[in-house]
Short mmCIF file of C-alpha atoms in Angstrom, two decimals:
data_model
loop_
_atom_site.label_atom_id
_atom_site.label_comp_id
_atom_site.label_asym_id
_atom_site.label_seq_id
_atom_site.Cartn_x
_atom_site.Cartn_y
_atom_site.Cartn_z
CA MET A 1 -29.86 11.58 27.84
CA SER A 2 -30.81 13.53 24.73
CA LYS A 3 -30.56 12.22 21.18
CA ALA A 4 -27.83 14.78 20.41
CA THR A 5 -25.69 13.59 23.32
CA GLY A 6 -26.15 9.97 22.28
CA PHE A 7 -25.29 10.84 18.70
CA LEU A 8 -22.13 12.70 19.75
CA ARG A 9 -21.08 9.79 21.98
CA ASP A 10 -21.63 7.33 19.12
CA PHE A 11 -19.68 9.56 16.75
CA ARG A 12 -16.80 9.88 19.23
CA ASN A 13 -16.69 6.11 19.68
CA PHE A 14 -16.64 5.64 15.91
CA ALA A 15 -13.99 8.30 15.29
CA VAL A 16 -11.52 6.98 17.85
CA LYS A 17 -11.96 3.31 17.08
CA GLY A 18 -8.89 1.65 15.66
CA ASN A 19 -10.49 0.94 12.28
CA ALA A 20 -11.34 4.58 11.53
CA VAL A 21 -7.91 5.80 12.64
CA ASP A 22 -6.19 3.01 10.69
CA LEU A 23 -8.21 3.93 7.61
CA ALA A 24 -7.23 7.59 7.92
CA VAL A 25 -3.56 6.68 8.28
CA GLY A 26 -3.85 4.35 5.28
CA VAL A 27 -5.38 7.07 3.11
CA ILE A 28 -2.68 9.58 4.06
CA ILE A 29 0.14 7.11 3.46
CA GLY A 30 -1.54 5.93 0.25
CA ALA A 31 -1.67 9.48 -1.11
CA ALA A 32 2.01 10.02 -0.32
CA PHE A 33 2.86 6.61 -1.78
CA GLY A 34 0.96 7.53 -4.95
CA ARG A 35 3.18 10.57 -5.38
CA ILE A 36 6.24 8.35 -4.97
CA VAL A 37 4.97 6.02 -7.68
CA ASP A 38 4.21 8.99 -9.97
CA SER A 39 7.80 10.13 -9.52
CA LEU A 40 9.06 6.60 -10.10
CA VAL A 41 7.24 6.45 -13.43
CA LYS A 42 8.14 9.98 -14.52
CA ASP A 43 11.73 10.14 -13.27
CA ILE A 44 12.93 6.52 -13.44
CA VAL A 45 10.80 4.28 -15.68
CA MET A 46 10.10 6.69 -18.54
CA PRO A 47 13.77 7.72 -18.96
CA ILE A 48 14.72 4.03 -19.17
CA ILE A 49 11.99 3.44 -21.77
CA ASN A 50 13.22 6.49 -23.67
CA PHE A 51 16.78 5.15 -23.56
CA ILE A 52 15.70 1.69 -24.78
CA LEU A 53 13.56 3.14 -27.58
CA GLY A 54 16.36 5.52 -28.55
CA GLY A 55 14.44 8.75 -28.27
CA ALA A 56 12.34 10.99 -26.14
CA VAL A 57 9.01 9.26 -25.63
CA ASP A 58 6.73 11.36 -23.48
CA PHE A 59 3.43 9.55 -23.21
CA SER A 60 1.81 12.41 -21.32
CA ASN A 61 2.10 14.59 -24.45
CA LYS A 62 0.68 12.01 -26.86
CA PHE A 63 -2.77 12.97 -28.05
CA ILE A 64 -5.05 13.18 -31.07
CA VAL A 65 -6.88 16.42 -31.81
CA LEU A 66 -10.52 15.59 -32.54
CA SER A 67 -11.67 19.14 -33.16
CA MET A 68 -9.95 22.53 -33.13
CA PRO A 69 -11.40 25.88 -32.14
CA ALA A 70 -11.95 28.23 -35.05
CA ASN A 71 -8.93 30.36 -36.01
CA TYR A 72 -6.57 28.73 -33.47
CA ASN A 73 -2.93 29.52 -34.31
CA GLY A 74 -1.28 28.78 -30.96
CA PRO A 75 1.15 26.03 -29.96
CA MET A 76 0.09 22.45 -30.59
CA THR A 77 0.73 21.19 -27.06
CA TYR A 78 -1.81 19.36 -24.96
CA ALA A 79 -1.98 22.09 -22.31
CA ASP A 80 -2.41 24.89 -24.85
CA LEU A 81 -4.97 23.02 -26.92
CA THR A 82 -7.14 22.11 -23.95
CA LYS A 83 -6.89 25.70 -22.65
CA ALA A 84 -8.08 26.94 -26.04
CA GLY A 85 -11.07 24.58 -25.92
CA ALA A 86 -9.94 21.93 -28.40
CA ASN A 87 -11.46 18.47 -28.15
CA VAL A 88 -8.40 16.30 -27.47
CA PHE A 89 -8.18 12.51 -27.16
CA ALA A 90 -5.32 12.29 -24.62
CA TRP A 91 -4.35 8.64 -24.90
CA GLY A 92 -0.79 9.26 -23.68
CA ASN A 93 -1.90 10.57 -20.31
CA PHE A 94 -4.04 7.45 -19.93
CA VAL A 95 -1.03 5.22 -20.72
CA THR A 96 1.01 7.05 -18.08
CA ILE A 97 -1.73 6.56 -15.49
CA VAL A 98 -1.99 2.85 -16.38
CA ILE A 99 1.78 2.46 -15.95
CA ASN A 100 1.50 4.19 -12.55
CA PHE A 101 -1.31 1.85 -11.54
CA VAL A 102 0.52 -1.31 -12.62
CA LEU A 103 3.67 -0.27 -10.74
CA LEU A 104 1.69 0.68 -7.65
CA ALA A 105 -0.27 -2.59 -7.72
CA PHE A 106 2.96 -4.57 -8.16
CA ILE A 107 4.67 -2.82 -5.25
CA ILE A 108 1.64 -3.21 -2.99
CA PHE A 109 1.39 -6.88 -3.97
CA TRP A 110 4.98 -7.48 -2.82
CA MET A 111 4.43 -5.46 0.35
CA VAL A 112 1.35 -7.50 1.25
CA LYS A 113 3.26 -10.72 0.58
CA ALA A 114 6.13 -9.55 2.82
CA VAL A 115 3.74 -8.58 5.63
CA ALA A 116 1.89 -11.90 5.33
CA ARG A 117 5.19 -13.79 5.46
CA ALA A 118 6.29 -11.82 8.53
CA ARG A 119 2.95 -12.41 10.23
CA SER A 120 3.09 -16.13 9.53
CA HIS A 121 6.50 -16.29 11.23
CA LEU A 122 5.16 -14.35 14.23
CA ASP A 123 1.92 -16.31 14.45
CA ALA A 124 3.56 -19.71 14.04
CA ALA A 125 2.86 -21.92 17.02
CA PRO A 126 5.93 -22.76 19.06
CA ALA A 127 7.28 -26.21 18.44
CA ALA A 128 6.01 -28.89 20.79
CA THR A 129 8.34 -29.77 23.63
CA PRO A 130 10.02 -33.13 22.98
CA ALA A 131 8.83 -35.99 25.20
CA ASP A 132 12.21 -36.48 26.92
CA VAL A 133 12.46 -32.77 27.82
CA GLN A 134 8.88 -32.82 29.09
CA LEU A 135 9.67 -35.87 31.26
CA LEU A 136 12.77 -34.16 32.69
CA GLN A 137 10.69 -31.05 33.49
CA GLU A 138 8.13 -33.17 35.33
CA ILE A 139 10.90 -34.86 37.34
CA ARG A 140 12.36 -31.45 38.21
CA ASP A 141 8.96 -30.16 39.33
CA LEU A 142 8.40 -33.26 41.51
CA LEU A 143 11.83 -32.84 43.10
CA LYS A 144 11.06 -29.18 43.89
CA GLN A 145 7.76 -30.19 45.48
CA GLN A 146 9.47 -32.80 47.65
CA GLN A 147 12.17 -30.35 48.73
CA GLN A 148 9.54 -27.80 49.69
CA ARG A 149 7.79 -30.41 51.85
CA GLY A 150 11.12 -31.25 53.40
CA THR A 151 11.03 -34.91 52.43
CA GLY A 152 14.06 -34.86 50.08
CA VAL A 153 14.95 -37.74 47.86
#
């Protein structure tokens, strides 16, 4: 067997093992879940914060201009300034990402707790058979053995 064939066999075994496939599924679901959390922050949490604070607070557009390009007369938005080459300290975008992370971590924490609780219920050992039930089962088994031998009680 050549080294290439052995390498390909090893790669195939690695690629189809449960861990690699589970990891791939986790990454795909994690990416989709990240988009859900982004939407949760943007479309649910931020409007509630805006309502509580009594105004439109858009953290993603909060920034401090550190340096401007010479002769810039365009709009003073984050997108336009960065396109023009301004040096912008975008603290609002960072705050939005931190909020996303905290929400995602919180949701994952509760999901892991729920899965652990479900697993503990599934993995719990069955309750021991009470002594009187065990004795009755032994008597039943002895009676069956005697009937099979034809001795009867």
